[in-house]
PDB file of C-alpha atoms and ligand atoms in Angstrom:
ATOM      1  CA  MET H   1     -22.533  -9.366   7.572  1.00 87.00           C
ATOM      2  CA  THR H   2     -19.587  -7.677   5.871  1.00 96.00           C
ATOM      3  CA  HIS H   3     -15.858  -7.692   6.401  1.00 98.00           C
ATOM      4  CA  ARG H   4     -14.486  -5.295   9.061  1.00 98.00           C
ATOM      5  CA  ILE H   5     -11.026  -3.736   8.768  1.00 98.00           C
ATOM      6  CA  LEU H   6      -8.914  -1.840  11.286  1.00 98.00           C
ATOM      7  CA  ILE H   7      -6.461   0.603   9.695  1.00 98.00           C
ATOM      8  CA  GLY H   8      -3.911   3.142  10.943  1.00 97.00           C
ATOM      9  CA  ASP H   9      -3.306   6.694   9.683  1.00 95.00           C
ATOM     10  CA  ARG H  10      -4.141   6.818   5.994  1.00 96.00           C
ATOM     11  CA  SER H  11      -1.302   9.248   5.314  1.00 96.00           C
ATOM     12  CA  TYR H  12       1.401   7.052   6.817  1.00 96.00           C
ATOM     13  CA  SER H  13       0.366   3.412   7.265  1.00 97.00           C
ATOM     14  CA  SER H  14       1.519   1.673   4.102  1.00 98.00           C
ATOM     15  CA  TRP H  15       0.425  -1.766   5.300  1.00 98.00           C
ATOM     16  CA  SER H  16      -3.043  -0.401   6.083  1.00 98.00           C
ATOM     17  CA  LEU H  17      -3.212   0.909   2.522  1.00 98.00           C
ATOM     18  CA  ARG H  18      -2.392  -2.585   1.224  1.00 98.00           C
ATOM     19  CA  GLY H  19      -5.120  -4.058   3.430  1.00 98.00           C
ATOM     20  CA  TRP H  20      -7.788  -1.560   2.390  1.00 98.00           C
ATOM     21  CA  LEU H  21      -7.097  -1.132  -1.351  1.00 98.00           C
ATOM     22  CA  PRO H  22      -8.572  -4.498  -2.456  1.00 98.00           C
ATOM     23  CA  PHE H  23     -11.925  -3.649  -0.877  1.00 98.00           C
ATOM     24  CA  ALA H  24     -12.056  -0.322  -2.711  1.00 98.00           C
ATOM     25  CA  ALA H  25     -10.569  -1.549  -6.004  1.00 98.00           C
ATOM     26  CA  TRP H  26     -12.956  -4.501  -6.351  1.00 98.00           C
ATOM     27  CA  ASP H  27     -15.972  -2.928  -4.685  1.00 97.00           C
ATOM     28  CA  ILE H  28     -16.079  -5.379  -1.772  1.00 98.00           C
ATOM     29  CA  PRO H  29     -18.194  -4.026   1.108  1.00 98.00           C
ATOM     30  CA  VAL H  30     -16.166  -3.372   4.267  1.00 98.00           C
ATOM     31  CA  GLN H  31     -16.723  -1.584   7.534  1.00 98.00           C
ATOM     32  CA  VAL H  32     -13.669   0.574   8.239  1.00 98.00           C
ATOM     33  CA  GLU H  33     -12.414   1.310  11.770  1.00 98.00           C
ATOM     34  CA  THR H  34      -9.430   3.589  12.347  1.00 96.00           C
ATOM     35  CA  THR H  35      -6.707   4.061  14.916  1.00 96.00           C
ATOM     36  CA  ILE H  36      -3.691   6.391  15.107  1.00 93.00           C
ATOM     37  CA  LEU H  37      -0.110   5.087  15.147  1.00 93.00           C
ATOM     38  CA  TYR H  38       2.219   6.053  18.020  1.00 89.00           C
ATOM     39  CA  ARG H  39      -0.601   7.200  20.337  1.00 89.00           C
ATOM     40  CA  ASP H  40      -1.290   5.737  23.797  1.00 87.00           C
ATOM     41  CA  ALA H  41      -4.690   4.570  22.560  1.00 94.00           C
ATOM     42  CA  PHE H  42      -3.144   2.571  19.696  1.00 96.00           C
ATOM     43  CA  ARG H  43      -2.534  -0.611  21.718  1.00 96.00           C
ATOM     44  CA  ALA H  44      -6.001  -0.392  23.305  1.00 97.00           C
ATOM     45  CA  ASP H  45      -7.622   0.080  19.876  1.00 98.00           C
ATOM     46  CA  LEU H  46      -5.834  -3.036  18.594  1.00 98.00           C
ATOM     47  CA  GLU H  47      -6.837  -5.035  21.659  1.00 97.00           C
ATOM     48  CA  ARG H  48     -10.464  -3.906  21.322  1.00 97.00           C
ATOM     49  CA  PHE H  49     -10.553  -4.970  17.664  1.00 98.00           C
ATOM     50  CA  ALA H  50      -9.002  -8.376  18.362  1.00 98.00           C
ATOM     51  CA  PRO H  51      -7.361  -9.599  21.569  1.00 97.00           C
ATOM     52  CA  GLY H  52      -3.612 -10.012  21.096  1.00 96.00           C
ATOM     53  CA  LEU H  53      -3.517  -7.979  17.851  1.00 98.00           C
ATOM     54  CA  ARG H  54      -0.101  -6.291  17.399  1.00 96.00           C
ATOM     55  CA  SER H  55      -0.356  -4.330  14.140  1.00 97.00           C
ATOM     56  CA  VAL H  56      -2.630  -2.844  11.485  1.00 98.00           C
ATOM     57  CA  PRO H  57      -4.214  -3.757   9.153  1.00 98.00           C
ATOM     58  CA  ALA H  58      -6.437  -6.497  10.504  1.00 98.00           C
ATOM     59  CA  VAL H  59      -9.671  -7.857   9.074  1.00 98.00           C
ATOM     60  CA  TRP H  60     -12.544  -9.849  10.500  1.00 98.00           C
ATOM     61  CA  THR H  61     -14.213 -11.966   7.820  1.00 98.00           C
ATOM     62  CA  PRO H  62     -18.035 -12.169   7.806  1.00 98.00           C
ATOM     63  CA  GLU H  63     -17.666 -15.750   9.052  1.00 97.00           C
ATOM     64  CA  GLY H  64     -15.572 -14.686  12.044  1.00 98.00           C
ATOM     65  CA  GLY H  65     -12.035 -15.396  10.802  1.00 98.00           C
ATOM     66  CA  LEU H  66      -9.284 -12.971  11.837  1.00 98.00           C
ATOM     67  CA  LEU H  67      -6.674 -11.886   9.272  1.00 98.00           C
ATOM     68  CA  SER H  68      -3.893  -9.980  11.035  1.00 98.00           C
ATOM     69  CA  ASP H  69      -1.487  -9.467   8.139  1.00 98.00           C
ATOM     70  CA  SER H  70      -1.817  -7.738   4.772  1.00 98.00           C
ATOM     71  CA  ILE H  71      -0.747 -10.772   2.731  1.00 98.00           C
ATOM     72  CA  ALA H  72      -3.327 -12.945   4.502  1.00 98.00           C
ATOM     73  CA  ILE H  73      -5.985 -10.345   3.661  1.00 98.00           C
ATOM     74  CA  ALA H  74      -4.928 -10.464   0.011  1.00 98.00           C
ATOM     75  CA  TRP H  75      -4.998 -14.262  -0.255  1.00 98.00           C
ATOM     76  CA  HIS H  76      -8.329 -14.465   1.572  1.00 98.00           C
ATOM     77  CA  LEU H  77     -10.005 -11.926  -0.724  1.00 98.00           C
ATOM     78  CA  ALA H  78      -8.607 -13.572  -3.874  1.00 98.00           C
ATOM     79  CA  GLU H  79     -10.079 -16.857  -2.669  1.00 98.00           C
ATOM     80  CA  ALA H  80     -13.405 -15.391  -1.494  1.00 98.00           C
ATOM     81  CA  PHE H  81     -13.960 -13.406  -4.734  1.00 98.00           C
ATOM     82  CA  PRO H  82     -12.419 -15.660  -7.407  1.00 97.00           C
ATOM     83  CA  ASP H  83     -14.266 -14.065 -10.347  1.00 97.00           C
ATOM     84  CA  ARG H  84     -13.343 -10.428  -9.757  1.00 97.00           C
ATOM     85  CA  GLY H  85      -9.828 -10.445 -11.172  1.00 97.00           C
ATOM     86  CA  LEU H  86      -7.871  -9.816  -7.978  1.00 98.00           C
ATOM     87  CA  LEU H  87      -5.147 -12.012  -9.486  1.00 98.00           C
ATOM     88  CA  PRO H  88      -4.410 -12.496 -13.208  1.00 98.00           C
ATOM     89  CA  THR H  89      -6.095 -15.533 -14.762  1.00 97.00           C
ATOM     90  CA  ASP H  90      -3.158 -16.479 -17.022  1.00 97.00           C
ATOM     91  CA  PRO H  91      -1.211 -19.119 -15.027  1.00 97.00           C
ATOM     92  CA  VAL H  92       2.217 -17.575 -15.687  1.00 97.00           C
ATOM     93  CA  ASP H  93       1.014 -14.084 -14.800  1.00 98.00           C
ATOM     94  CA  ARG H  94      -0.790 -15.421 -11.741  1.00 98.00           C
ATOM     95  CA  ALA H  95       2.333 -17.169 -10.422  1.00 98.00           C
ATOM     96  CA  THR H  96       4.432 -14.091 -11.147  1.00 98.00           C
ATOM     97  CA  ALA H  97       1.918 -11.857  -9.364  1.00 98.00           C
ATOM     98  CA  GLN H  98       1.980 -14.127  -6.313  1.00 98.00           C
ATOM     99  CA  SER H  99       5.767 -14.048  -6.333  1.00 98.00           C
ATOM    100  CA  LEU H 100       5.901 -10.242  -6.675  1.00 98.00           C
ATOM    101  CA  ILE H 101       3.530  -9.884  -3.730  1.00 98.00           C
ATOM    102  CA  ALA H 102       5.640 -12.166  -1.544  1.00 98.00           C
ATOM    103  CA  ILE H 103       8.862 -10.380  -2.550  1.00 98.00           C
ATOM    104  CA  MET H 104       7.349  -7.037  -1.584  1.00 98.00           C
ATOM    105  CA  HIS H 105       5.940  -8.323   1.676  1.00 97.00           C
ATOM    106  CA  ALA H 106       9.313  -9.713   2.752  1.00 97.00           C
ATOM    107  CA  GLY H 107      11.742  -7.226   1.259  1.00 94.00           C
ATOM    108  CA  PHE H 108      12.860  -3.732   0.311  1.00 98.00           C
ATOM    109  CA  GLN H 109      13.805  -2.871   3.910  1.00 98.00           C
ATOM    110  CA  PRO H 110      16.341  -0.158   2.933  1.00 98.00           C
ATOM    111  CA  LEU H 111      13.773   1.651   0.781  1.00 98.00           C
ATOM    112  CA  ARG H 112      11.026   1.220   3.359  1.00 97.00           C
ATOM    113  CA  SER H 113      13.053   2.530   6.282  1.00 97.00           C
ATOM    114  CA  ALA H 114      14.787   5.391   4.424  1.00 98.00           C
ATOM    115  CA  CYS H 115      11.580   6.605   2.744  1.00 98.00           C
ATOM    116  CA  PRO H 116       8.557   6.054   5.005  1.00 97.00           C
ATOM    117  CA  MET H 117       5.269   6.457   3.142  1.00 97.00           C
ATOM    118  CA  ASN H 118       3.959   9.978   3.635  1.00 96.00           C
ATOM    119  CA  LEU H 119       0.920  11.057   1.599  1.00 96.00           C
ATOM    120  CA  ARG H 120       0.761  14.541   3.144  1.00 94.00           C
ATOM    121  CA  ASN H 121       4.119  15.862   2.008  1.00 93.00           C
ATOM    122  CA  ALA H 122       6.588  15.312  -0.767  1.00 96.00           C
ATOM    123  CA  TRP H 123      10.242  16.231  -0.331  1.00 97.00           C
ATOM    124  CA  ASP H 124      12.918  17.895  -2.392  1.00 96.00           C
ATOM    125  CA  GLY H 125      16.588  17.025  -2.121  1.00 96.00           C
ATOM    126  CA  PHE H 126      16.356  13.423  -0.878  1.00 97.00           C
ATOM    127  CA  VAL H 127      19.629  11.604  -1.645  1.00 97.00           C
ATOM    128  CA  PRO H 128      19.199   7.828  -1.880  1.00 98.00           C
ATOM    129  CA  SER H 129      21.856   5.606  -0.290  1.00 98.00           C
ATOM    130  CA  ASP H 130      23.504   2.761  -2.202  1.00 98.00           C
ATOM    131  CA  ALA H 131      21.143   0.325  -0.463  1.00 98.00           C
ATOM    132  CA  VAL H 132      18.093   2.324  -1.579  1.00 98.00           C
ATOM    133  CA  ARG H 133      19.498   2.481  -5.131  1.00 98.00           C
ATOM    134  CA  ALA H 134      19.923  -1.303  -5.054  1.00 98.00           C
ATOM    135  CA  ASP H 135      16.245  -1.663  -4.070  1.00 98.00           C
ATOM    136  CA  LEU H 136      15.280   0.656  -6.935  1.00 98.00           C
ATOM    137  CA  ALA H 137      17.340  -1.434  -9.369  1.00 98.00           C
ATOM    138  CA  ARG H 138      15.539  -4.565  -8.174  1.00 98.00           C
ATOM    139  CA  LEU H 139      12.180  -2.837  -8.656  1.00 98.00           C
ATOM    140  CA  GLU H 140      13.182  -1.814 -12.179  1.00 98.00           C
ATOM    141  CA  ALA H 141      13.958  -5.459 -13.000  1.00 98.00           C
ATOM    142  CA  LEU H 142      10.783  -6.895 -11.429  1.00 98.00           C
ATOM    143  CA  TRP H 143       8.413  -4.220 -12.697  1.00 98.00           C
ATOM    144  CA  GLY H 144      10.157  -4.076 -16.090  1.00 98.00           C
ATOM    145  CA  ALA H 145       9.697  -7.785 -16.776  1.00 98.00           C
ATOM    146  CA  ALA H 146       5.984  -7.652 -15.911  1.00 98.00           C
ATOM    147  CA  LEU H 147       5.338  -4.381 -17.760  1.00 98.00           C
ATOM    148  CA  ASP H 148       7.189  -5.581 -20.872  1.00 97.00           C
ATOM    149  CA  ARG H 149       5.013  -8.694 -20.940  1.00 97.00           C
ATOM    150  CA  SER H 150       1.697  -6.913 -20.256  1.00 98.00           C
ATOM    151  CA  GLY H 151       2.251  -3.563 -21.927  1.00 97.00           C
ATOM    152  CA  GLY H 152       0.943  -1.820 -18.740  1.00 97.00           C
ATOM    153  CA  PRO H 153      -0.418   0.442 -17.439  1.00 98.00           C
ATOM    154  CA  PHE H 154      -0.375  -1.865 -14.386  1.00 98.00           C
ATOM    155  CA  LEU H 155       1.968  -4.833 -13.883  1.00 98.00           C
ATOM    156  CA  PHE H 156      -0.363  -7.323 -15.552  1.00 98.00           C
ATOM    157  CA  GLY H 157      -2.275  -4.812 -17.663  1.00 98.00           C
ATOM    158  CA  ALA H 158      -5.396  -4.487 -15.521  1.00 98.00           C
ATOM    159  CA  TYR H 159      -5.034  -3.648 -11.810  1.00 98.00           C
ATOM    160  CA  THR H 160      -4.350  -6.705  -9.600  1.00 98.00           C
ATOM    161  CA  LEU H 161      -3.233  -7.485  -6.053  1.00 98.00           C
ATOM    162  CA  ALA H 162       0.375  -7.177  -7.221  1.00 98.00           C
ATOM    163  CA  ASP H 163      -0.292  -3.477  -7.852  1.00 98.00           C
ATOM    164  CA  VAL H 164      -1.942  -3.205  -4.444  1.00 98.00           C
ATOM    165  CA  PHE H 165       1.304  -4.340  -2.840  1.00 98.00           C
ATOM    166  CA  TYR H 166       3.461  -1.947  -4.872  1.00 98.00           C
ATOM    167  CA  ALA H 167       1.149   1.083  -4.507  1.00 98.00           C
ATOM    168  CA  PRO H 168       2.960   2.362  -1.373  1.00 98.00           C
ATOM    169  CA  VAL H 169       6.305   1.837  -3.145  1.00 98.00           C
ATOM    170  CA  ALA H 170       5.034   3.960  -6.029  1.00 98.00           C
ATOM    171  CA  MET H 171       4.006   6.632  -3.488  1.00 98.00           C
ATOM    172  CA  ARG H 172       7.547   6.630  -2.067  1.00 98.00           C
ATOM    173  CA  ILE H 173       9.054   7.102  -5.532  1.00 98.00           C
ATOM    174  CA  ALA H 174       6.644   9.993  -6.140  1.00 98.00           C
ATOM    175  CA  GLY H 175       7.024  11.573  -2.698  1.00 97.00           C
ATOM    176  CA  TYR H 176      10.813  11.387  -2.406  1.00 98.00           C
ATOM    177  CA  GLY H 177      11.503  12.023  -6.101  1.00 97.00           C
ATOM    178  CA  LEU H 178      13.471   8.786  -6.373  1.00 98.00           C
ATOM    179  CA  PRO H 179      15.420   8.259  -9.617  1.00 97.00           C
ATOM    180  CA  VAL H 180      13.708   5.634 -11.807  1.00 98.00           C
ATOM    181  CA  SER H 181      13.345   4.953 -15.526  1.00 98.00           C
ATOM    182  CA  ASP H 182      10.579   6.476 -17.663  1.00 97.00           C
ATOM    183  CA  ARG H 183       8.866   3.068 -17.719  1.00 97.00           C
ATOM    184  CA  ALA H 184       8.807   2.885 -13.900  1.00 98.00           C
ATOM    185  CA  GLN H 185       7.748   6.538 -13.744  1.00 97.00           C
ATOM    186  CA  ALA H 186       4.752   5.736 -15.996  1.00 97.00           C
ATOM    187  CA  TYR H 187       3.806   2.914 -13.622  1.00 98.00           C
ATOM    188  CA  VAL H 188       4.040   5.331 -10.672  1.00 98.00           C
ATOM    189  CA  ALA H 189       1.818   7.769 -12.597  1.00 96.00           C
ATOM    190  CA  ALA H 190      -0.794   5.018 -13.106  1.00 97.00           C
ATOM    191  CA  HIS H 191      -0.967   4.637  -9.300  1.00 97.00           C
ATOM    192  CA  LEU H 192      -1.148   8.397  -8.752  1.00 96.00           C
ATOM    193  CA  ALA H 193      -4.192   8.530 -11.058  1.00 95.00           C
ATOM    194  CA  HIS H 194      -5.863   5.415  -9.603  1.00 96.00           C
ATOM    195  CA  GLY H 195      -9.285   6.284  -8.137  1.00 95.00           C
ATOM    196  CA  PRO H 196      -9.124   4.193  -4.924  1.00 97.00           C
ATOM    197  CA  LEU H 197      -5.615   5.455  -4.128  1.00 96.00           C
ATOM    198  CA  ARG H 198      -6.760   9.054  -4.649  1.00 95.00           C
ATOM    199  CA  GLN H 199      -9.756   8.413  -2.405  1.00 95.00           C
ATOM    200  CA  TRP H 200      -7.533   6.942   0.331  1.00 96.00           C
ATOM    201  CA  ARG H 201      -5.165   9.882   0.181  1.00 95.00           C
ATOM    202  CA  ALA H 202      -7.992  12.446   0.249  1.00 94.00           C
ATOM    203  CA  LEU H 203      -9.567  10.813   3.313  1.00 94.00           C
ATOM    204  CA  GLY H 204      -6.204  10.905   5.093  1.00 93.00           C
ATOM    205  CA  GLN H 205      -5.530  14.602   4.572  1.00 89.00           C
ATOM    206  CA  THR H 206      -7.878  15.730   7.315  1.00 81.00           C
ATOM    207  CA  ALA H 207      -7.861  12.648   9.562  1.00 80.00           C
ATOM    208  CA  GLY H 208      -5.559  12.858  12.555  1.00 78.00           C
ATOM    209  CA  PRO H 209      -2.442  14.890  13.209  1.00 80.00           C
ATOM    210  CA  GLU H 210       0.738  15.198  11.159  1.00 86.00           C
ATOM    211  CA  GLN H 211       3.095  12.630  12.637  1.00 90.00           C
ATOM    212  CA  PRO H 212       6.455  14.209  13.598  1.00 88.00           C
ATOM    213  CA  THR H 213       8.229  10.846  13.111  1.00 90.00           C
ATOM    214  CA  TYR H 214       7.794  11.302   9.357  1.00 91.00           C
ATOM    215  CA  GLU H 215       9.429  14.768   9.210  1.00 91.00           C
ATOM    216  CA  MET H 216      12.440  14.500   6.887  1.00 94.00           C
ATOM    217  CA  GLY H 217      13.944  17.934   7.536  1.00 92.00           C
ATOM    218  CA  LEU H 218      13.985  18.578   3.773  1.00 95.00           C
ATOM    219  CA  PRO H 219      12.206  21.266   1.721  1.00 94.00           C
ATOM    220  CA  ARG H 220       8.550  20.312   1.225  1.00 95.00           C
ATOM    221  CA  ARG H 221       6.592  20.280  -2.011  1.00 93.00           C
ATOM    222  CA  PRO H 222       2.934  19.367  -2.661  1.00 90.00           C
ATOM    223  CA  PHE H 223       2.285  15.653  -3.064  1.00 91.00           C
ATOM    224  CA  PRO H 224       2.002  14.948  -6.823  1.00 89.00           C
ATOM    225  CA  ILE H 225      -1.401  13.244  -7.074  1.00 77.00           C
ATOM    226  CA  LEU H 226      -2.604  13.220 -10.692  1.00 71.00           C
ATOM    227  CA  PRO H 227      -6.147  13.700 -11.991  1.00 66.00           C
ATOM    228  CA  PRO H 228      -7.972  10.390 -12.671  1.00 64.00           C
ATOM    229  CA  ASP H 229      -7.761  10.712 -16.443  1.00 49.00           C
ATOM    230  CA  ALA H 230      -4.068  11.679 -16.567  1.00 50.00           C
TER     231      ALA H 230
HETATM  232  N1  GSH R   1       3.497  -7.803   8.255  1.00 60.12           N
HETATM  233  C1  GSH R   1       2.441  -6.890   8.624  1.00 60.12           C
HETATM  234  C2  GSH R   1       3.056  -5.552   8.945  1.00 60.12           C
HETATM  235  C3  GSH R   1       2.057  -4.608   9.585  1.00 60.12           C
HETATM  236  C4  GSH R   1       2.732  -3.399  10.227  1.00 60.12           C
HETATM  237  O1  GSH R   1       3.943  -3.380  10.493  1.00 60.12           O
HETATM  238  N2  GSH R   1       1.907  -2.366  10.484  1.00 60.12           N
HETATM  239  C5  GSH R   1       2.403  -1.181  11.155  1.00 60.12           C
HETATM  240  C6  GSH R   1       1.690   0.053  10.651  1.00 60.12           C
HETATM  241  S1  GSH R   1       2.035   0.392   8.927  1.00 60.12           S
HETATM  242  C7  GSH R   1       2.054  -1.287  12.630  1.00 60.12           C
HETATM  243  O2  GSH R   1       0.944  -1.617  12.988  1.00 60.12           O
HETATM  244  N3  GSH R   1       3.020  -0.989  13.489  1.00 60.12           N
HETATM  245  C8  GSH R   1       2.811  -0.994  14.894  1.00 60.12           C
HETATM  246  C9  GSH R   1       3.803  -1.814  15.621  1.00 60.12           C
HETATM  247  O3  GSH R   1       4.476  -2.618  14.972  1.00 60.12           O
HETATM  248  O4  GSH R   1       3.896  -1.635  16.833  1.00 60.12           O
HETATM  249  C10 GSH R   1       1.426  -6.811   7.471  1.00 60.12           C
HETATM  250  O5  GSH R   1       1.803  -7.153   6.340  1.00 60.12           O
HETATM  251  O6  GSH R   1       0.261  -6.456   7.688  1.00 60.12           O
END
């Protein structure tokens, strides 16, 4: 028996990306099932996967436990695979990583609503509001402290669950050309070159329709995915 995960559109569902990335990044077997956001069948697909389910991602554990939230998936996998490095081992780094994950899960609403994750198109000419700029300043402070301590390329040096939670944020910075420091830009570049992220994006390019909800009405440019060794 393996884990089973239900995800939404790979190009748009940022929470699905957070649910799926740990399986790919730490080579944990998982059976993937997909649904499409905003379609009539969406509710039925959720109900079929787990009665009463309201959102993606969701995961069934091999033992029959249901995880219907990305942060629950993260904590479960860190606990189930304690030797794989999902969280840093250093106690200070580990606490900081847990805090960064919780902050992301609960926050950054202005950035999230103004810049929905879109891995099919990048946009020129996006003008961030003051609220979005305030979110970017908070990211600079949080990421900066971790990157200064670790030296990068990821928040705690090697890739951890904290990076999983900020991967869709990095995609927003890349896709909307948001103004960040060189240090934050290097962190975004590390995500763009990350194998599992590249795999997720590639799988999403041909799966399902373009979702009109995500049209920004701005000039389009190709999404800036980098080669793995960049
Ligand atoms: N707190 C949830 C959020 C999940 C979520 O909002 N997923 C979106 C897709 S990215 C969804 O399923 N939306 C459908 C709806 O809310 O009706 C988590 O962390 O997993």
